[in-house]
Tab-separated table of C-alpha atoms and ligand atoms in Angstrom:
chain	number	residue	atom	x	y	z
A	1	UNK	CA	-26.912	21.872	7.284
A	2	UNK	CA	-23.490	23.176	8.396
A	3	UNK	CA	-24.156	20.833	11.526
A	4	UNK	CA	-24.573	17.633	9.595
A	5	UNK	CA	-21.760	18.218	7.458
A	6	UNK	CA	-19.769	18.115	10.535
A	7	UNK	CA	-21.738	15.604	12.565
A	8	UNK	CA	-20.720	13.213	9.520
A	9	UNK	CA	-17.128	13.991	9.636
A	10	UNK	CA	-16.650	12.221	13.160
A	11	UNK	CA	-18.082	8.697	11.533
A	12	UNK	CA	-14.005	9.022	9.551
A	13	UNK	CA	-12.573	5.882	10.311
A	14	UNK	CA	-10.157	6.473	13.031
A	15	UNK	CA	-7.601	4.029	14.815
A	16	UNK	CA	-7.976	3.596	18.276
A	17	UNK	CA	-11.260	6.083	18.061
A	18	UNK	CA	-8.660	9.068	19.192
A	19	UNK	CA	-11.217	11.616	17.900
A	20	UNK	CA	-8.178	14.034	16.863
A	21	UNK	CA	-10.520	16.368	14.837
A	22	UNK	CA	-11.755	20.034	16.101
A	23	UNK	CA	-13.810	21.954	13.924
A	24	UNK	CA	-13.967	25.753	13.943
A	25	UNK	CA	-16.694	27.385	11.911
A	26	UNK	CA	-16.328	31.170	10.430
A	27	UNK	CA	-19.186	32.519	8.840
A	28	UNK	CA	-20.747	35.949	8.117
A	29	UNK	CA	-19.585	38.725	9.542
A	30	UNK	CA	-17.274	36.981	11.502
A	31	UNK	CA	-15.147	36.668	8.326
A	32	UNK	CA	-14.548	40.253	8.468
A	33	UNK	CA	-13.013	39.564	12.390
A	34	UNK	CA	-10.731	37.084	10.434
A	35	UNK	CA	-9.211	38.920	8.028
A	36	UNK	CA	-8.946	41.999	9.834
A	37	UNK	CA	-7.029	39.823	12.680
A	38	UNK	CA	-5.161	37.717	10.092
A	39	UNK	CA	-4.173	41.295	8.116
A	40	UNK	CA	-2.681	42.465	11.331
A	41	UNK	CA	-1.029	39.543	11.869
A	42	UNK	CA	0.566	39.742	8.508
A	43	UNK	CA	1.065	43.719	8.546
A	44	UNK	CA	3.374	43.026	11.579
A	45	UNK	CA	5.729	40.207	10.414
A	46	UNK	CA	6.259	42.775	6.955
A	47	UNK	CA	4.882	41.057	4.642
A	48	UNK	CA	3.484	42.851	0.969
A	49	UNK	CA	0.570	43.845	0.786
A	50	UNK	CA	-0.657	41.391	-1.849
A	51	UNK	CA	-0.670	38.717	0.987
A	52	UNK	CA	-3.322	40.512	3.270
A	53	UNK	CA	-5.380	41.219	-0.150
A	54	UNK	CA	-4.748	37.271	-1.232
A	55	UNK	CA	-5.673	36.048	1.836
A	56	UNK	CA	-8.968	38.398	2.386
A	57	UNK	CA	-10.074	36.790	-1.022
A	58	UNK	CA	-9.985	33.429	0.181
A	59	UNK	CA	-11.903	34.095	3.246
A	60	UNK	CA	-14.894	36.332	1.706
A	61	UNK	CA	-14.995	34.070	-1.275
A	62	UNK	CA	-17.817	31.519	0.450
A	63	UNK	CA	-20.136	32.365	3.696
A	64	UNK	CA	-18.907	29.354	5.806
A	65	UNK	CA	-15.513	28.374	6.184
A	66	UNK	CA	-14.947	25.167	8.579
A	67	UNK	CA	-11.242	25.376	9.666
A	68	UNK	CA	-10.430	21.754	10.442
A	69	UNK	CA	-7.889	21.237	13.401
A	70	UNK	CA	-5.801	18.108	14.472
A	71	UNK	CA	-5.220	18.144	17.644
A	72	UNK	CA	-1.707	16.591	18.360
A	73	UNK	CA	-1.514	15.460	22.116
A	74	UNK	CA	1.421	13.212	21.750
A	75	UNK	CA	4.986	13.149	19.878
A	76	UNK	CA	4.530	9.775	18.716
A	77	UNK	CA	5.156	9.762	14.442
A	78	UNK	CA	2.722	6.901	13.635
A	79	UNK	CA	-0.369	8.538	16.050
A	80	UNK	CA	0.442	12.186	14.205
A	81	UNK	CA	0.287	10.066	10.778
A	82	UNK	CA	-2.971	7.997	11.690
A	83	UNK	CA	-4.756	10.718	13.034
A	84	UNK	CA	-4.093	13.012	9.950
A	85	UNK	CA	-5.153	10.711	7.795
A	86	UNK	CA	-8.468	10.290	10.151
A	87	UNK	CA	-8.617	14.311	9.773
A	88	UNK	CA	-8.589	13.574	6.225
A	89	UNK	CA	-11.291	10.665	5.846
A	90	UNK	CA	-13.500	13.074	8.287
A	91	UNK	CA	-12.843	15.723	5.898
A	92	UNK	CA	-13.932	14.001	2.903
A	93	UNK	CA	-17.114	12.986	4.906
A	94	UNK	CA	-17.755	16.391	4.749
A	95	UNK	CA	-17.681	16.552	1.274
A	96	UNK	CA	-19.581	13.639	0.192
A	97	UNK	CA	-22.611	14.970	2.888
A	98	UNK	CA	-22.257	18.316	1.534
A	99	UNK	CA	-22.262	16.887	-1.981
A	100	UNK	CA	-25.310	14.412	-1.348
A	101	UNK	CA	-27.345	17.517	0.143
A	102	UNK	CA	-29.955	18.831	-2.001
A	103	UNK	CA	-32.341	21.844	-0.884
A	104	UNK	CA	-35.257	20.591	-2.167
A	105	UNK	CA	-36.647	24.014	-1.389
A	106	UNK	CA	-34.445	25.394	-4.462
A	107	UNK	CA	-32.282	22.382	-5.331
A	108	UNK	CA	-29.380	25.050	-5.420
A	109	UNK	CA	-26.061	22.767	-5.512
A	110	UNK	CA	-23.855	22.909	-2.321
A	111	UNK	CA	-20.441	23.181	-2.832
A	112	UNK	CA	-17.325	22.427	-0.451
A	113	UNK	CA	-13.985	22.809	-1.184
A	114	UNK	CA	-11.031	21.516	0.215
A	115	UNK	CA	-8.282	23.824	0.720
A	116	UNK	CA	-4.498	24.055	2.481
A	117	UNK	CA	-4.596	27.687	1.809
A	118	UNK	CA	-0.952	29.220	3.221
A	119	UNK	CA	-2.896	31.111	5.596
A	120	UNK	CA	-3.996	27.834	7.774
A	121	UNK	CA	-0.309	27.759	8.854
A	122	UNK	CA	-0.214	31.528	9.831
A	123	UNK	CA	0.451	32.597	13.543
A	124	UNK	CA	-2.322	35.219	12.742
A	125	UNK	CA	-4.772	32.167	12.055
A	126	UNK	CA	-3.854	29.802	14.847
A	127	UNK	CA	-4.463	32.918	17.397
A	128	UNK	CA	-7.575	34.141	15.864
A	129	UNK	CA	-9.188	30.551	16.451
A	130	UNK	CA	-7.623	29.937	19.538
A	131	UNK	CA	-5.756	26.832	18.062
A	132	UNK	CA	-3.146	25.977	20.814
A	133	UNK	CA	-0.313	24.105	21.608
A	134	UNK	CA	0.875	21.141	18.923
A	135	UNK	CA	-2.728	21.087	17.117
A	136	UNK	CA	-2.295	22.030	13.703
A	137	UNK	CA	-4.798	23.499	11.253
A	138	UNK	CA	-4.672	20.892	8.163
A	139	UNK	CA	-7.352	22.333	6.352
A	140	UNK	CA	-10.286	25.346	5.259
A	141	UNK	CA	-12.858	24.032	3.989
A	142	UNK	CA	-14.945	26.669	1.904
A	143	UNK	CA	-19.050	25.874	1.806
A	144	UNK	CA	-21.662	27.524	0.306
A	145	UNK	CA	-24.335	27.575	-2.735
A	146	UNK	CA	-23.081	27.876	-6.300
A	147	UNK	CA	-23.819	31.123	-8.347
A	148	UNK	CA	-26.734	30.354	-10.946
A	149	UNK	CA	-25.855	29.997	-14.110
A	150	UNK	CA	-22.173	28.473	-13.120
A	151	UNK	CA	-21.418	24.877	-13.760
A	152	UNK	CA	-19.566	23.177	-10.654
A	153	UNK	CA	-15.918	22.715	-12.386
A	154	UNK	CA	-14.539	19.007	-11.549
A	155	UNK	CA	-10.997	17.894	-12.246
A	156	UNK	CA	-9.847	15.257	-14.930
A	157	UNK	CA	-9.176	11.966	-13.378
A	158	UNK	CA	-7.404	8.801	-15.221
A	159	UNK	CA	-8.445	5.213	-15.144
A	160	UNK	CA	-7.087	3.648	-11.917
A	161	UNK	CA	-3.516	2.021	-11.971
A	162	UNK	CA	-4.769	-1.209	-10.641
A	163	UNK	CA	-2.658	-4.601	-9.915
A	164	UNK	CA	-4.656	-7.383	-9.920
A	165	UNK	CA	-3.805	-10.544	-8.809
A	166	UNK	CA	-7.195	-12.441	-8.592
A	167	UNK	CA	-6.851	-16.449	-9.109
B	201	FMN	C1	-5.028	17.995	0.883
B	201	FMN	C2	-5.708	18.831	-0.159
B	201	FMN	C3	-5.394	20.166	-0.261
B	201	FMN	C4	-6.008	20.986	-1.219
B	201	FMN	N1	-5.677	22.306	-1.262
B	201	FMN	C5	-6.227	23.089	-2.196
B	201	FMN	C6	-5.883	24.462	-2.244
B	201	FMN	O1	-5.091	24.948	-1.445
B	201	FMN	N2	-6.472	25.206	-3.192
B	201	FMN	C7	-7.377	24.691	-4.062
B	201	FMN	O2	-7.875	25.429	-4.916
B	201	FMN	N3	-7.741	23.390	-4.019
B	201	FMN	C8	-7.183	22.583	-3.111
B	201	FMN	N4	-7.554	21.265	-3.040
B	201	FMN	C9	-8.632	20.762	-3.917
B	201	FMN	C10	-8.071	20.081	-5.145
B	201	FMN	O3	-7.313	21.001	-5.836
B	201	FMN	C11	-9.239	19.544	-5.994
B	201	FMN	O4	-9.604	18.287	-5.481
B	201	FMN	C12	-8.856	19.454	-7.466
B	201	FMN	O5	-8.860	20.728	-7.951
B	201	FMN	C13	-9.784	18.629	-8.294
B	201	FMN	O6	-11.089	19.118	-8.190
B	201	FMN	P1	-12.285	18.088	-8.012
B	201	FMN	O7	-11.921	17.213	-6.853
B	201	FMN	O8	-13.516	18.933	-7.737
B	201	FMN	O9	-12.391	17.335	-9.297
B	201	FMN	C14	-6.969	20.438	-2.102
B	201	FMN	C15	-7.282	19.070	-1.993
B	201	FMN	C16	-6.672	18.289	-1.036
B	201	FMN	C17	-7.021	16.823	-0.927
């Protein structure tokens, strides 16, 4: 499942097909190995306590977290632009395929959630995943099965603000 969400992400639209996405996947265990690393991280540059606590919260609080990378090869303003916003339309590919999947096993709902947590700007982060150079970690993305009994929350949205000008 975790595969498909990500093999749909790469169909974003993307100008001049610079495929500027990198996908790292934490899961399990594993997310113990990030927030010990990340705690470390944080423990050394003095920061309170809440922050290691905070941050351990967001990490446990689904199974799978997909850290979505840019990757920024070049200084150039309008590529870094374009390609985030191709990080972004890959991103909500993920959603919609996470969204549209239904385990028909236990039709339990899948949910993703986009997040710019703090901690995808951390040092700590960046060296846990191995994120190098220029590439920048735009976004977590949290996945995994709502608890029964808990409605999916969605936010209010207003009509459009459209301007027409159809003859
Ligand atoms: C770029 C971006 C960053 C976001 N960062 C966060 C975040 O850090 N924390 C969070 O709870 N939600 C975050 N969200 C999710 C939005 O808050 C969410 O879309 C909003 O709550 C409305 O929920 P809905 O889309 O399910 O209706 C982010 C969404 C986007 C597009």
């Amino acid at each position: 499942m975790i595969a498909r969400i990500i093999d749909a992400a790469v169909w974003a639209p993307n100008h001049l097909l610079t495929e500027p996405w990198r996908f790292h996947v934490v899961a399990g265990e594993r997310r113990d190995a990030l927030a010990d690393a990340v705690a470390r991280w944080l423990e050394s540059t003095g920061a309170a306590e809440g922050a290691a606590t905070r941050m351990r919260g967001k990490v446990m609080r689904s199974p799978v977290t997909v850290f979505v990378v840019q990757a920024v090869a070049s200084p150039d303003e309008t590529r870094i632009l374009e390609d985030y916003a191709a990080c972004a339309a890959a991103i909500q590919n993920m959603l919609l395929t996470a969204h549209a999947a239904v385990d028909a096993s236990d039709a339990r709902t899948l949910i993703a959630h986009y997040s710019t947590d703090r901690m995808i700007g951390y040092a700590g982060t960046r060296e846990y995943l191995g994120v190098q150079g220029d590439d920048r970690i735009i976004a977590m993305i949290n996945l995994g099965y709502l608890r029964e009994g808990v409605e999916p929350k969605q936010g209010k949205r207003n009509p459009p603000i459209v301007q027409w000008d159809w003859a």
